[in-house]
Each structure stands twice: as structure tokens, then as C-alpha cells.
Amino acid sequence: MRRPGVRPVLIVAAVLFGVAVLGIGLVRAATYDPPGAGPVAAAQAGPGVPGRCGNVPVRAARELRGMWLTTVMNIDWPSRPGLPKEQVQAEYRGWLDLAVSMRHNAIFVHVRPSGDAFWESKYAPWSEWLTGRRDGRSPGWDPMEFMVAEAHARNLEFHAWFNPYRGTQPAPSGPGADFGKLAPGHPLLKHRDWAISYPEGARARLYFDPGNPDARRFVEDAMLEAVQRYDVDGVHFDDFFYPYPEGGGHEFKDDASFARRADKSQGRADWRRANVDTLVREMSERIRQLKPWVKFGISPFGIWRNAGTDKAGSDTHGLESYDAIYADTRKWVREGWLDYIVPQLYWAIGFDRADYAKVLPWWSALVKGTGVQLYIGQGDYRVGEKGPWSRPDQLDRQLTLNDRYAVQGSVHFSAKQIRRDKLGAVSRYRDHHYAAPALLPTMRRLPARAPAAPRLVSARQAGGTVELDWQPGPGPEPASWALYRVDGAAADLVAAGRAGAKVADTSPPAGGAAYCLSALDRSGNEGPVSAPRDLSP
């Protein structure tokens, strides 16, 4: 299991994964400043052809590649609480540059770890993992605006990662269940009837009660505030709804809420599942009403139910999210409430209780025909553990299986493990699976306004780089571009960037090449490809 503080307990094994709580091929974007005319004559005119560069087809991988950037307990970023703005920003840029060097095209940033916020919110105090204080005081700048702008400058999608119901982190790092240690203005101080403490003892933390409609609406409003105010590309949850079972007789004490609000025909488990379903459905509806181009996805625990419990379940023998944490992940997909789902498959190929090679096909079959895209949560943090994780090829083999089952992307946990590159495992799968850039998969349900074909105005050699100047076509403004280079019988994607970023091929062949350019809308829909532009050596 990915998250520090999550207890991904395989019931048979009773194993606790996780920790206590829980390239540079693209040119950095800058304001476009058209340079002087290059050595090539005026651009060739032409309306462009969809999917073709002159007489050959264009080829580009379509997959999401991303990593989780965890802020709680400063696991990834910032490196410690209370750092100066300049250092926080420099560290963040470093993580984005790592993503670019890995040829990623998305980043998932933890912006609401536990009832707090990485933006100035009227619903939550400032995060102590940023400010180093639990007094709710502003750091004096806007981290969310900065984070989104810097990600977009590198042509990375920004997915804002929220934990809806967690109200605090356990002591001593967090306030635990002690109301006296909450930041002034924390909503659970004003609404103590929304708060449930779990588990008992030193590991206690506060949760917003998922069974209280007022609490649920409040946490929805808190998250949607960020969607309204910032140019995020996605809203992302992990698997924290009702807490994972702690064992030892600990109970999530929602008796009063259940007695007051449950339908008489509902048992406790069905009522809890209905509460989580309502949150997922309402967030889906409200995001589409507010900003229909923003994607909504969830990264759940990798087992819905075991086939031994339910014949519709997977060939596994582990904790069942449907029963243990009341997350009916299959229903969310079948109802179409999500745009994408990222099951956390943090098990090795051949693991007897949850074999990656057996769980993956179950998820692939689930999403088929639903329009919900399947990405896989990859357990980079497990590299170096005993057994199959002691070999450098485990993740490489898993990504090969993903290709076999038409998976549309991967998200890696977490950024720090990618940077560490234990056993060279990260470099290995990057070179084998992310050797070339990739465009994001398109989603049929998102708004689509593919731009017209752009015009390549000039091309020139500048040292070891080919730089190209372009003009957009008439009609919708492009959000990004894709650069193709002819290689034999096809033109392959060699670079992609945000509109406004310089177009460049940083690894051109010695003997010259022909290039084509396309423009894409915000949802990744690609317009016709430009006429070719030749560059002779």
C-alpha cells in the first residue's frame, strides 16, 4: 500500500505496508518571443492532414505518466516545514524537472493532506507541513498558483490530491485527537459534532464524519474552492474515506450518526458504503458543473473483493476495500462517476495473496466499455525489499504487463523513490517504457475543440538542437503542441510542450530531418498536422 498512515492489511498475512503516516528533454516554458527568420524559406502553406506528416503517418504514445508528490509529514516536499518561500519553490521546481527528465506528463500534488490546505482557504487552516506552524497564519504567498503555473510551464498536468475526511494527523507530529492543539479556526473546533476520533490511544486522529451530510457538503465545498480558484487539471483522491481497520477492538464510533440517519433497511456496512458513494457521485456532478474539463479520479486499494467472498471479485486473498473501508470501487467505475481510476497494485508478480499478474486483468476487465480510464498505481517505494522486490526488473515487468492489458497510464509512489532510483530500477523502466515522450490519453467525456493545423514558419540548427518557429491556425487557441520527426515510414513524436514554449528537438539526427507540428486542446485532442518542414544539415 502506498500511503503512510494507511494500513494496507492483507487479512491473511496481516502485513502493514507503508510508513508511520501515511530529461530534461523539454525546454522550460517561457513567454513566446518569435526569433528572427531562420535559414529556411517561408513556410509551406496547407490546411494539414489529421494523423499524417506529408506522406507518412505520425506516431505517438498515448498514456499518462505521473508521480505522487506527498506533503504530509514532509515525506517528499517541502523537505521540512517552515522553509523560506524561495527554498520551497526551488525544491518544487526540482521535482518538476525530475518529472520531465522521466518523460512524465502529469504530477499529483498533495494539497489537502488532513483538513488543511496549501492555499488560502475559508474552509481550512494553512498546512503546517508548509508553514511550520499550527496557528493558521499565511506564509505570505500563493503556493497553489505557483505550483499549477510551474507544472503547466513544463507541460505537466496538475492533479490536486485531496484527502476528504481526514481532519488531523496522529501525535506527536500532528495534533492527534486533541482539540486544544488544532489551529485556530479549524472547522472541527466549530463543529465538534462532525468529528470522530479513531483509533483509541496514542495513534488517534480526528475524522470528519462521512455519515453527516453537513460535514460531507463542507469537505466537498473545501475541495471545490481550489477547483474554482485555480487552473487545476484534475481532482484526485486516494483511498482514505472510512479508516482502515486498526485491529485490537478499535471501533469507528459513528453510532449516533448511524442511529439518526440510516434507513431502517440498512445495515451499518451498507450505510457507510452509501455515504462514500454519495461523496463520489456528488463530487463528480459538481466538478462537471463547475469546470467540465477538469478530470476526477480516485486511487483505491487494489482489491475490491476476493473471489472467495464474491464470485465477481479478483483472484486474491487480501483485505477487501468493499468490506473493510466501505469503498465500492467497482460501482464507481460502472456508474461512470470517475474519469479515471488508479488502483494501488503494490504487490509483486507471483505474490500468493495478491498477484500483480492476476489483479491487473480484473481491473482491465472492469473498465472495459465504461469510458473510465485505467491507470495503475506503481509501488516504486517497495524496490529494495526482500524477495522479488530485491531485483531491479520488477517494475519493468509490471509495466510490460500493463501494455498487454491496455492500461492507459501509471502513477508512481512516490517522488522521493523515483529520485533515489534504488537498484537502478527507475532508470530501467524509464529507458524501456518511457524512452520517448507521450501525449495524454484523450477522454471522450471531456470538452473537445481540436485546433486547426499550425504553420511551421522556420527551422534552424542551433548547436545540437533544432529550433522551430510556428504560428497557430485559425479557430480555437491551442493549449499545447506536439513535434514529430520523420523517421523512415513514419513520423515519431520527439517533443511536446505548452503553447508559448519554444519548439525544439534536442536530439536531432546528424543528417538533417523533416518535421511536422500539431496543436492540441486542453483535453489532449489533436488537430490536423502541419505541412512538413525540411531541415538540411
XYZ file of C-alpha atoms in Angstrom:
537
model
C 0.000 0.000 0.000
C 1.205 3.404 -0.866
C 0.165 5.809 1.770
C 1.982 6.411 5.003
C -0.606 6.043 7.682
C -2.686 3.646 5.608
C -2.778 0.078 6.817
C -2.986 -1.967 3.637
C -3.594 -5.113 5.659
C -3.764 -8.318 3.686
C -6.097 -10.128 6.046
C -4.390 -13.474 5.690
C -0.927 -12.008 6.008
C -1.742 -9.180 8.411
C 1.024 -7.156 6.857
C 1.403 -3.406 7.298
C 2.935 -1.669 4.306
C 3.859 1.998 4.208
C 5.335 4.282 6.841
C 4.063 5.875 10.014
C 1.585 8.313 8.472
C 0.541 7.684 5.632
C 15.326 14.501 -19.116
C 15.287 17.284 -19.239
C 14.364 16.909 -22.899
C 11.766 19.653 -22.918
C 12.760 23.284 -22.859
C 11.390 25.081 -19.819
C 8.458 27.175 -20.973
C 8.803 30.907 -21.265
C 6.797 33.631 -22.901
C 6.983 33.007 -26.609
C 9.196 35.520 -28.349
C 9.368 34.831 -32.099
C 13.028 34.970 -33.169
C 14.273 36.302 -36.449
C 13.870 34.394 -39.675
C 15.945 31.231 -39.926
C 17.854 29.910 -42.893
C 14.802 28.191 -44.381
C 12.420 29.929 -46.768
C 8.840 30.911 -45.968
C 6.562 28.261 -44.516
C 4.742 25.891 -46.791
C 1.047 26.617 -46.857
C -1.577 23.962 -46.415
C -4.515 23.036 -44.208
C -2.771 19.980 -42.757
C -3.901 16.375 -42.607
C -5.103 14.562 -39.487
C -2.585 11.966 -38.398
C -0.161 12.425 -41.278
C 3.078 14.302 -41.787
C 3.236 14.695 -45.532
C 3.028 11.170 -46.910
C 3.714 9.262 -43.695
C 1.625 8.636 -40.559
C 2.524 10.242 -37.247
C 3.157 8.030 -34.219
C 2.865 8.995 -30.562
C 2.316 7.009 -27.396
C -0.875 7.981 -25.595
C -0.507 7.312 -21.883
C -0.499 9.172 -18.610
C 2.824 9.052 -16.762
C 2.914 10.646 -13.355
C 4.155 10.588 -9.784
C 2.657 11.410 -6.419
C 4.287 14.313 -4.572
C 3.462 13.791 -0.892
C 3.401 16.724 1.511
C 2.099 15.169 4.750
C 4.919 14.738 7.270
C 7.117 16.319 4.568
C 7.625 12.876 3.048
C 8.539 14.319 -0.364
C 8.032 18.081 -0.296
C 8.762 20.528 1.236
C 11.817 18.801 2.678
C 10.882 20.184 6.089
C 8.213 22.551 7.445
C 8.685 26.284 7.715
C 11.234 26.756 4.934
C 11.591 30.150 3.220
C 9.466 30.684 0.142
C 12.494 30.654 -2.154
C 13.652 27.240 -0.942
C 10.159 25.748 -1.100
C 9.822 26.960 -4.667
C 13.280 25.761 -5.687
C 12.573 22.296 -4.296
C 9.262 22.126 -6.134
C 10.879 23.127 -9.419
C 13.400 20.356 -8.827
C 10.624 17.782 -8.512
C 9.021 19.014 -11.729
C 12.344 18.871 -13.533
C 12.711 15.287 -12.303
C 9.286 14.509 -13.760
C 10.313 15.999 -17.095
C 13.569 14.039 -17.117
C 11.493 10.890 -16.568
C 9.312 11.909 -19.548
C 6.265 12.188 -17.312
C 3.311 14.308 -18.359
C 1.414 14.665 -15.056
C 2.024 15.305 -11.376
C -0.265 14.585 -8.418
C 0.362 17.022 -5.561
C -0.933 16.533 -2.006
C -2.739 19.823 -1.361
C -5.191 18.775 1.400
C -3.410 16.116 3.474
C -5.666 16.270 6.561
C -8.243 19.017 6.888
C -5.651 21.661 5.942
C -4.793 23.479 2.716
C -1.903 24.554 0.540
C -3.901 27.618 -0.474
C -5.627 30.405 1.426
C -8.932 28.746 2.208
C -12.014 29.851 4.059
C -12.658 26.186 4.837
C -9.318 25.036 6.239
C -6.212 26.322 8.003
C -2.867 26.601 6.244
C -0.967 23.323 6.261
C 1.651 23.074 8.962
C 3.757 20.919 6.608
C 4.273 24.106 4.597
C 4.306 26.864 7.213
C 5.931 25.001 10.107
C 3.233 26.406 12.401
C -0.142 25.269 13.643
C -1.529 28.760 14.065
C -3.253 29.092 10.704
C -1.124 32.081 9.658
C -0.462 32.661 5.970
C 3.017 32.047 4.558
C 2.581 35.301 2.613
C 2.377 33.842 -0.891
C 0.132 31.633 -3.009
C 1.610 28.124 -3.283
C -1.232 26.716 -5.397
C -0.973 29.394 -8.049
C 2.783 28.835 -8.187
C 2.509 25.030 -8.301
C -0.030 24.965 -11.109
C 1.786 27.569 -13.216
C 5.151 25.825 -12.892
C 3.639 22.450 -13.805
C 1.899 23.889 -16.845
C 5.071 25.653 -17.932
C 6.608 22.171 -18.289
C 3.524 20.753 -19.994
C 2.654 18.642 -16.946
C -0.974 18.119 -15.979
C -1.600 19.217 -12.402
C -3.851 16.913 -10.380
C -4.778 18.343 -6.980
C -4.687 15.457 -4.487
C -7.150 15.721 -1.592
C -7.927 13.613 1.479
C -11.594 14.445 2.054
C -12.303 13.205 5.577
C -9.008 13.214 7.453
C -9.069 16.049 9.957
C -5.686 15.652 11.680
C -2.532 13.547 11.806
C -1.577 11.490 14.888
C 0.590 12.922 17.644
C 3.353 13.793 18.198
C 3.855 15.143 14.676
C 0.216 16.159 14.382
C -2.412 17.273 16.894
C -3.919 13.800 17.130
C -7.401 13.913 18.650
C -6.618 16.856 20.940
C -8.944 19.742 20.083
C -6.714 22.031 22.108
C -3.917 21.527 19.597
C -5.921 22.369 16.472
C -5.140 25.527 14.552
C -7.424 28.478 15.375
C -10.357 28.434 13.014
C -10.092 24.714 12.306
C -13.621 23.687 11.268
C -13.756 20.805 13.746
C -13.434 23.293 16.598
C -16.663 24.949 15.498
C -18.389 21.701 14.533
C -17.317 19.161 17.109
C -20.357 17.078 16.258
C -18.704 16.432 12.861
C -15.588 14.938 14.470
C -14.922 11.263 15.170
C -11.703 10.117 16.842
C -10.106 6.879 15.657
C -8.377 4.727 16.812
C -8.128 4.974 20.569
C -4.871 5.835 22.271
C -1.671 7.404 21.025
C -2.418 6.863 17.313
C -5.750 8.691 17.436
C -6.653 11.251 14.828
C -9.803 13.190 14.012
C -12.031 12.453 11.037
C -14.893 14.378 9.534
C -17.918 12.094 9.926
C -18.699 10.676 6.436
C -22.241 9.933 7.610
C -23.060 13.561 8.403
C -24.455 15.335 5.307
C -23.380 18.742 6.597
C -19.809 17.538 7.113
C -19.796 15.898 3.705
C -21.028 19.042 1.978
C -18.415 21.074 3.833
C -15.490 18.921 2.698
C -16.854 18.990 -0.861
C -17.020 22.781 -0.721
C -13.489 22.923 0.667
C -12.095 20.932 -2.249
C -14.180 22.671 -4.890
C -12.893 26.014 -3.636
C -9.488 25.044 -5.051
C -11.058 23.886 -8.319
C -12.896 27.184 -8.663
C -9.895 29.388 -7.890
C -7.056 27.559 -9.612
C -6.385 26.172 -13.065
C -6.085 22.547 -11.959
C -6.435 19.729 -14.486
C -7.663 17.055 -12.128
C -9.223 16.348 -8.728
C -7.651 13.284 -7.159
C -8.475 11.193 -4.059
C -6.547 8.277 -2.699
C -8.171 5.573 -0.529
C -8.875 7.470 2.689
C -12.632 7.518 3.263
C -13.547 5.442 6.286
C -10.323 4.496 8.070
C -8.550 1.195 7.587
C -9.228 -1.259 10.444
C -6.687 -0.990 13.219
C -7.480 -4.258 14.979
C -7.323 -4.621 18.742
C -11.003 -3.859 19.215
C -10.897 -0.262 17.963
C -14.242 0.943 16.616
C -15.103 3.916 14.443
C -17.658 5.494 16.753
C -20.376 6.677 14.414
C -23.215 5.091 16.403
C -25.088 8.357 16.898
C -24.804 9.297 13.261
C -25.951 5.850 12.145
C -28.916 5.830 14.521
C -30.011 9.263 13.366
C -29.513 8.994 9.600
C -29.533 5.396 8.396
C -32.533 3.969 6.611
C -34.139 1.252 8.724
C -33.427 -1.285 5.974
C -29.686 -0.524 6.008
C -27.066 -2.316 7.999
C -24.039 -0.350 9.198
C -21.789 -1.506 6.342
C -24.336 -0.702 3.607
C -24.982 2.705 5.153
C -21.284 3.512 5.249
C -20.823 2.439 1.628
C -23.779 4.609 0.645
C -22.161 7.577 2.380
C -18.930 7.142 0.429
C -20.879 6.590 -2.795
C -22.692 9.871 -2.211
C -19.432 11.782 -1.803
C -18.006 10.314 -5.012
C -21.184 10.895 -7.023
C -21.703 14.456 -5.756
C -18.086 15.420 -6.402
C -18.346 14.043 -9.914
C -21.502 16.025 -10.587
C -20.253 19.235 -9.017
C -16.896 19.211 -10.799
C -18.641 18.780 -14.151
C -20.990 21.630 -13.364
C -18.161 23.899 -12.249
C -15.411 23.085 -14.749
C -16.337 20.262 -17.135
C -12.773 19.984 -18.432
C -11.369 19.040 -15.010
C -10.803 15.290 -14.591
C -11.906 13.365 -11.499
C -10.086 10.246 -10.392
C -9.527 8.036 -7.369
C -6.635 5.758 -6.385
C -8.173 2.960 -4.285
C -6.719 -0.052 -2.546
C -6.067 -2.702 -5.211
C -8.663 -5.285 -4.114
C -12.395 -4.642 -4.413
C -13.427 -8.094 -3.138
C -11.859 -11.537 -3.234
C -13.414 -14.164 -5.485
C -13.764 -16.377 -2.401
C -16.178 -13.818 -0.966
C -17.857 -12.687 -4.175
C -17.552 -14.527 -7.486
C -17.283 -11.128 -9.209
C -14.117 -10.381 -7.242
C -10.457 -10.883 -8.089
C -8.319 -14.000 -7.614
C -6.860 -12.636 -4.386
C -6.868 -13.389 -0.662
C -6.402 -9.994 0.941
C -8.156 -7.100 2.579
C -11.326 -6.172 0.696
C -11.947 -2.466 0.313
C -15.685 -3.077 -0.154
C -15.974 -4.634 3.314
C -13.073 -3.155 5.292
C -13.186 0.529 4.310
C -16.652 0.643 2.671
C -15.320 1.678 -0.737
C -17.381 0.140 -3.552
C -14.767 0.915 -6.179
C -16.396 -1.312 -8.797
C -19.647 0.622 -8.519
C -17.895 3.957 -9.058
C -16.499 2.690 -12.340
C -19.704 1.050 -13.536
C -21.754 4.151 -12.720
C -19.324 6.371 -14.640
C -18.714 8.690 -11.697
C -14.979 8.759 -12.404
C -12.890 9.823 -15.364
C -10.026 7.584 -14.302
C -9.180 5.068 -11.602
C -5.682 4.255 -10.283
C -5.783 1.033 -8.228
C -2.767 0.698 -5.979
C -1.219 -2.566 -7.150
C 1.778 -2.565 -4.865
C 2.334 -6.329 -4.996
C 4.903 -8.335 -6.876
C 4.224 -10.620 -9.797
C 3.655 -14.026 -8.237
C 2.763 -12.803 -4.718
C 0.441 -15.523 -3.463
C -2.208 -13.378 -1.763
C -2.406 -10.654 -4.377
C -0.527 -11.485 -7.567
C 0.013 -8.416 -9.749
C -0.441 -10.605 -12.823
C -3.879 -11.714 -11.572
C -5.202 -8.464 -10.108
C -4.315 -6.395 -13.176
C -6.580 -8.337 -15.591
C -9.505 -7.932 -13.174
C -9.181 -4.146 -13.260
C -8.691 -4.153 -17.027
C -11.906 -6.138 -17.485
C -13.780 -3.845 -15.079
C -13.123 -0.641 -17.012
C -13.769 -2.162 -20.449
C -16.612 -0.335 -22.168
C -17.171 2.136 -19.319
C -15.182 5.103 -20.643
C -13.289 5.212 -17.326
C -9.561 5.177 -17.959
C -7.371 2.705 -16.084
C -4.029 3.852 -14.726
C -2.032 1.733 -12.292
C -0.517 2.915 -9.022
C 3.036 1.517 -9.134
C 4.871 0.718 -5.890
C 8.278 2.263 -6.552
C 8.718 2.576 -2.778
C 8.950 -1.208 -2.472
C 12.083 -1.553 -4.595
C 14.910 -2.979 -2.490
C 12.680 -5.020 -0.165
C 13.318 -8.736 0.240
C 12.081 -11.253 -2.279
C 11.064 -10.241 -5.798
C 11.486 -6.545 -4.972
C 15.197 -7.132 -4.460
C 15.563 -7.497 -8.223
C 15.689 -4.393 -10.419
C 13.276 -5.682 -13.053
C 10.038 -5.990 -11.027
C 8.535 -2.636 -12.054
C 9.840 -3.063 -15.593
C 7.976 -6.371 -15.868
C 4.830 -4.837 -14.398
C 4.811 -2.056 -16.983
C 5.197 -4.695 -19.703
C 2.085 -6.421 -18.347
C 0.283 -3.066 -18.316
C 0.891 -2.755 -22.039
C -0.569 -6.216 -22.589
C -3.776 -5.262 -20.788
C -4.264 -1.888 -22.483
C -3.594 0.138 -19.331
C -3.607 3.843 -20.224
C -1.046 5.064 -17.748
C 0.840 4.713 -14.472
C 1.337 6.865 -11.386
C 4.414 6.135 -9.277
C 4.622 6.329 -5.489
C 6.376 8.433 -4.676
C 8.615 11.231 -5.926
C 11.390 10.528 -3.440
C 11.673 6.911 -4.553
C 11.890 7.965 -8.175
C 14.758 10.285 -7.345
C 16.563 7.617 -5.295
C 16.371 5.089 -8.154
C 17.227 2.105 -5.945
C 18.898 -0.758 -7.817
C 18.605 1.340 -10.976
C 15.006 0.092 -11.222
C 13.571 3.501 -12.118
C 16.156 4.155 -14.837
C 15.479 0.674 -16.166
C 11.748 1.114 -16.668
C 12.230 4.680 -17.910
C 14.572 3.513 -20.653
C 12.369 0.559 -21.597
C 8.930 2.152 -21.368
C 9.335 5.938 -21.279
C 12.129 6.299 -23.825
C 10.092 8.718 -25.948
C 7.638 11.402 -24.851
C 3.932 10.579 -24.678
C 0.757 12.539 -25.179
C -2.011 12.239 -22.613
C -4.894 9.901 -23.427
C -7.998 11.683 -24.625
C -11.276 11.316 -22.746
C -14.464 11.236 -24.751
C -16.490 12.784 -21.953
C -14.367 15.955 -21.752
C -14.961 19.044 -23.899
C -13.234 18.769 -27.294
C -12.164 21.636 -29.587
C -9.207 20.377 -31.581
C -7.219 23.314 -33.038
C -6.533 23.811 -36.721
C -3.215 22.790 -38.228
C -0.395 25.161 -37.238
C 2.191 26.542 -39.666
C 5.860 25.861 -39.240
C 7.379 29.225 -40.069
C 11.098 28.435 -39.853
C 13.568 25.837 -38.649
C 17.255 26.158 -37.865
C 20.104 24.243 -36.265
C 21.420 25.779 -33.049
C 24.298 23.695 -31.768
C 22.928 20.249 -31.002
C 19.305 21.402 -31.107
C 16.814 22.096 -33.878
C 14.578 25.075 -33.094
C 11.343 25.677 -34.959
C 9.040 28.685 -35.055
C 5.327 28.289 -35.635
C 2.022 30.056 -35.877
C -1.318 28.627 -34.783
C -4.050 28.128 -37.324
C -7.423 29.866 -37.261
C -10.081 28.969 -34.735
C -9.632 27.576 -31.206
C -6.434 28.560 -29.429
C -4.144 25.587 -28.861
C -3.225 24.577 -25.331
C -0.127 22.628 -26.358
C 1.838 21.307 -29.319
C 3.379 18.042 -30.469
C 6.511 17.884 -32.629
C 7.034 14.953 -34.981
C 10.196 13.975 -36.854
C 10.099 11.808 -39.952
C 11.946 8.543 -39.456
C 11.560 6.229 -42.412
C 7.959 5.189 -42.945
C 6.545 7.251 -40.057
C 6.972 10.480 -38.137
C 7.594 9.916 -34.429
C 6.808 12.241 -31.545
C 10.072 13.797 -30.336
C 8.843 16.647 -28.115
C 5.689 18.196 -26.689
C 5.117 21.460 -24.900
C 2.693 24.078 -23.746
C 1.599 26.749 -26.197
C 4.080 29.564 -25.666
C 7.015 27.231 -25.064
C 9.753 27.116 -27.679
C 9.536 24.181 -30.059
C 12.793 22.235 -30.127
C 14.222 18.819 -30.945
C 17.122 18.370 -28.550
C 18.425 15.150 -30.133
C 18.215 15.629 -33.904
C 19.920 13.203 -36.315
C 23.176 14.307 -37.890
C 21.927 14.111 -41.438
C 19.009 16.541 -41.195
C 15.322 15.733 -40.866
C 11.778 16.703 -41.783
C 9.408 17.900 -39.063
C 5.686 18.375 -38.609
C 3.785 20.057 -35.799
C 0.276 19.588 -34.437
C -1.729 21.575 -31.905
C -3.846 20.120 -29.107
C -6.690 21.413 -26.984
C -6.832 21.304 -23.208
C -8.287 17.791 -23.236
C -5.474 16.450 -25.426
C -7.485 16.317 -28.642
C -5.099 16.724 -31.559
C -5.856 18.746 -34.654
C -4.509 18.209 -38.181
C -0.756 18.053 -38.595
C 1.142 20.844 -40.313
C 2.845 20.533 -43.667
C 6.392 19.182 -43.290
C 9.376 21.456 -42.774
C 12.708 20.130 -44.005
C 15.967 20.926 -42.297
C 19.090 20.037 -44.225
C 22.415 19.573 -42.442
